[in-house]
Short mmCIF file of C-alpha atoms and ligand atoms in Angstrom, two decimals:
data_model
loop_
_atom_site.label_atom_id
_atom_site.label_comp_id
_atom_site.label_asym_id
_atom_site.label_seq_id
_atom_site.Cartn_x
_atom_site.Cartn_y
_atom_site.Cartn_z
CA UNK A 118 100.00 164.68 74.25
CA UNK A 119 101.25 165.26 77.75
CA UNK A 120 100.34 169.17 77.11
CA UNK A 121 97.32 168.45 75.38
CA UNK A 122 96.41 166.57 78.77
CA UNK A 123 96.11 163.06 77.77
CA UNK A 124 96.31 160.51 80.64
CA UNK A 125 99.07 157.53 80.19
CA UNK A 126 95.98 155.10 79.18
CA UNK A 127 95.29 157.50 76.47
CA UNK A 128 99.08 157.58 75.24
CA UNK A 129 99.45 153.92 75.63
CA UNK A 130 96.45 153.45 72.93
CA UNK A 131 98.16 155.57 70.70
CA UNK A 132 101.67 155.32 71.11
CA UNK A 133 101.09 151.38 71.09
CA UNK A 134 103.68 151.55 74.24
CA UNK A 135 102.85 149.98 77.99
CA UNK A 136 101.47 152.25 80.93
CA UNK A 137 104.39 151.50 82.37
CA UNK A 138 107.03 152.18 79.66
CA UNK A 139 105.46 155.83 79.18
CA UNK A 140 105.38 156.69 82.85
CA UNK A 141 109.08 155.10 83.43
CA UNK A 142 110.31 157.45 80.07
CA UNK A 143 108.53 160.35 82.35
CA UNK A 144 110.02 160.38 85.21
CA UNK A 145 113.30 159.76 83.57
CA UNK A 146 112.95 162.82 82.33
CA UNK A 147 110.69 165.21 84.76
CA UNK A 148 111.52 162.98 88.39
CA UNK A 149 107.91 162.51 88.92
CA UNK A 150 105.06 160.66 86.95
CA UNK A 151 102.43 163.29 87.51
CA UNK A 152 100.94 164.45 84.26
CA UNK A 153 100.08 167.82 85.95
CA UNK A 154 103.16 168.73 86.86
CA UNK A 155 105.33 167.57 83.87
CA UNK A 156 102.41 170.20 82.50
CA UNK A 157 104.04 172.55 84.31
CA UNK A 158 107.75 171.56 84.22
CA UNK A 159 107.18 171.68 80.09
CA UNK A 160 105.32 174.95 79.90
CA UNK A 161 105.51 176.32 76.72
CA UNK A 162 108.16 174.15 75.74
CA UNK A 163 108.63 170.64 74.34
CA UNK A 164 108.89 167.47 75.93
CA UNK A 165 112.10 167.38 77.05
CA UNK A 166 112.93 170.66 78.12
CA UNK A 167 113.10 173.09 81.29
CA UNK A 168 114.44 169.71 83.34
CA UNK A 169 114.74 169.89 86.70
CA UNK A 170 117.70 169.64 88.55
CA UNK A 171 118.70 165.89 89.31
CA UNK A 172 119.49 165.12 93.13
CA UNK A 173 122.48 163.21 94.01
CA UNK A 174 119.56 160.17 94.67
CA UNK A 175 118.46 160.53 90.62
CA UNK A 176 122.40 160.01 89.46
CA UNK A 177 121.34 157.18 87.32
CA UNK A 178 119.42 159.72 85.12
CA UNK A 179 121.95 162.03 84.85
CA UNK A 180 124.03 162.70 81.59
CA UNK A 181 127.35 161.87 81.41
CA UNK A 182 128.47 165.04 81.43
CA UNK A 183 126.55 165.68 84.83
CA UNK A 184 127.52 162.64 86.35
CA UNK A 185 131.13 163.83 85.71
CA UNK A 186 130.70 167.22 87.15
CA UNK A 187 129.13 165.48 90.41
CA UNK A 188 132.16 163.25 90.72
CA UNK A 189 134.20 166.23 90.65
CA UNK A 190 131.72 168.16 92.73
CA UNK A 191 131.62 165.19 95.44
CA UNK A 192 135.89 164.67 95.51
CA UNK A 193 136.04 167.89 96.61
CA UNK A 194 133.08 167.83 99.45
CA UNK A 195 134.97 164.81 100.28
CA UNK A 196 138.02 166.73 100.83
CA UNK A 197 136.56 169.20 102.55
CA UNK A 198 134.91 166.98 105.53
CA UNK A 199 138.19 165.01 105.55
CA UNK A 200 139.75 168.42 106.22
CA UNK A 201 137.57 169.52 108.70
CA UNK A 202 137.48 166.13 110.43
CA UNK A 203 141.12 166.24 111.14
CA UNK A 204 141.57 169.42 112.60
CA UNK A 205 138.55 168.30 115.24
CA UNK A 206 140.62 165.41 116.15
CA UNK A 207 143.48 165.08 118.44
CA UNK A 208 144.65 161.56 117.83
CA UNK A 209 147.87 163.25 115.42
CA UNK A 210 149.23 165.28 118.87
CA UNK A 211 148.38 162.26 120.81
CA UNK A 212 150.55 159.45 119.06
CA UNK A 213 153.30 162.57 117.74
CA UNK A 214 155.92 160.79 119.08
CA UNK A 215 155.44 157.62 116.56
CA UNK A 216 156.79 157.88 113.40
CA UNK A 217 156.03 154.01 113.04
CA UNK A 218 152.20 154.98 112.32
CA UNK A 219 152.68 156.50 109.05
CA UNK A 220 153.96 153.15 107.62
CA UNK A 221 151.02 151.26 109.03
CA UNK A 222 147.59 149.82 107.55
CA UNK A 223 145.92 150.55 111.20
CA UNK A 224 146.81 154.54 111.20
CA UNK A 225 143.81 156.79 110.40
CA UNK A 226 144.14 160.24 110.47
CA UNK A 227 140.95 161.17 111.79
CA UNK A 228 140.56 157.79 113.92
CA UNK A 229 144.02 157.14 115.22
CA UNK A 230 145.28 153.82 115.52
CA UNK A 231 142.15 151.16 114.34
CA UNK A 232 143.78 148.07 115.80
CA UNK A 233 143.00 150.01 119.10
CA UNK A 234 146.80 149.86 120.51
CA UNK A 235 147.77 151.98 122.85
CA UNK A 236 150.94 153.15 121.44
CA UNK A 237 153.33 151.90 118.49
CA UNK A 238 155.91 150.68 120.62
CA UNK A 239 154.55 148.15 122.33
CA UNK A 240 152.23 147.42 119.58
CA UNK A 241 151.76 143.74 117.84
CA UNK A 242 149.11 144.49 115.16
CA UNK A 243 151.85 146.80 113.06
CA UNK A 244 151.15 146.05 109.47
CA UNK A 245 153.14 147.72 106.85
CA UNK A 246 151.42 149.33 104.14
CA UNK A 247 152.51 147.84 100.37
CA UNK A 248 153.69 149.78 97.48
CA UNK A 249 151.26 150.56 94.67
CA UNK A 250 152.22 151.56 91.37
CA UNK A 251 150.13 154.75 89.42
CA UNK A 252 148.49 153.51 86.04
CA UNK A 253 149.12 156.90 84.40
CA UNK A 254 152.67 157.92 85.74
CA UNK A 255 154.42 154.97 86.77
CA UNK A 256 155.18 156.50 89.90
CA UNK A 257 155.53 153.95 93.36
CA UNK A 258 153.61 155.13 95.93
CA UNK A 259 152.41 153.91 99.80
CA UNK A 260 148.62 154.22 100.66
CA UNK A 261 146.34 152.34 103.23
CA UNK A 262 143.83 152.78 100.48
CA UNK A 263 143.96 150.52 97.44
CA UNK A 264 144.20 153.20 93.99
CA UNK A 265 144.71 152.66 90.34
CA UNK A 266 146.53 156.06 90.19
CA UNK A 267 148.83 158.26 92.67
CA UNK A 268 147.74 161.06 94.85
CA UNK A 269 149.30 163.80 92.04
CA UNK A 270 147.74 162.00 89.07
CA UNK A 271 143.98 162.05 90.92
CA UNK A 272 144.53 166.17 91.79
CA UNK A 273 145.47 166.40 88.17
CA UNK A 274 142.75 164.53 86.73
CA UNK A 275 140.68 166.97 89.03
CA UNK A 276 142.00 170.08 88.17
CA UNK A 277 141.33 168.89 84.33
CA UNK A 278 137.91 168.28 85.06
CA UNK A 279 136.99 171.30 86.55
CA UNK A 280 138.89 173.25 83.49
CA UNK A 281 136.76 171.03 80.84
CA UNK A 282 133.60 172.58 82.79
CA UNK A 283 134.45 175.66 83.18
CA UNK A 284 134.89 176.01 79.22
CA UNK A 285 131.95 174.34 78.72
CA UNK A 286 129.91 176.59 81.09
CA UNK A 287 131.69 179.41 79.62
CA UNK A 288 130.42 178.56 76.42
CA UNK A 289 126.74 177.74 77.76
CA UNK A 290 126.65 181.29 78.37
ZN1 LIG B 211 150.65 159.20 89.12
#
């Protein structure tokens, strides 16, 4: 109907669905509600096909699959910037000397210390950062940031990822 240019009023009659149901199913599919350029998006194909590509901002209409491949996509970004951020800042040189920092929930690598002391030694906000155990190898392991599973276990659940997509892109092709 959509290529045979019926408006939504049109469908609605004969689908016996709501205005609003139609256009919602739309732009699930095509991002946009305009009849003229779902037209265009659909070409000589059927409903449904030639997509376009979902923005971060559509996730919610994303396949599984996709929504997968973004996580993966978006750890690594993450990494990146994280990367990037602490070579740009100098608060590592500047509090070398304390080893204490490592141990402590206030430390941030990029940051430095977020209790805003001075120096670990004649610091009173030290607060020592608890063990966590890893869900998938049992491991103990000390992070500021609370995790289900250790630093190793989350690469490795990466790296698997990206292998499951690249077979599966191999295969698309
Ligand atoms: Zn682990």
């Amino acid at each position: 109907m959509i290529k045979s240019g019926y408006k939504y009023e049109e469908m609605s009659d004969v689908l016996g669905k709501s205005v609003k149901a139609i256009r919602g199913r739309v732009f699930d599919y095509y991002l946009t509600e305009r009849l003229d350029k779902v037209r265009a998006y659909i070409d000589n194909g059927q409903f449904g096909d030639n997509l376009p590509d979902r923005k971060i901002k559509y996730k919610r209409f994303m396949s599984d699959e996709d929504k997968e491949k973004i996580k993966v996509l978006l750890s690594m970004l993450a990494g990146e910037i994280k990367c990037v951020a602490k070579e740009n800042s100098n608060v590592e040189s500047e509090y070398a000397d304390f080893w204490q920092k490592e141990y402590c929930t206030h430390w941030d690598s990029v940051k430095g210390c977020t209790a805003n002391e001075k120096d670990c030694d004649s610091c009173t906000s030290f607060n020592r950062i608890e063990p966590q155990f890893c869900k998938r190898c049992g491991i103990t392991f000390y992070e500021r940031k609370s995790n289900d599973i250790c630093k190793d276990c989350r690469a490795a659940r990466i790296k698997q990822a990206q292998r499951k997509y690249a077979i599966l892109n191999q295969r698309r092709m």
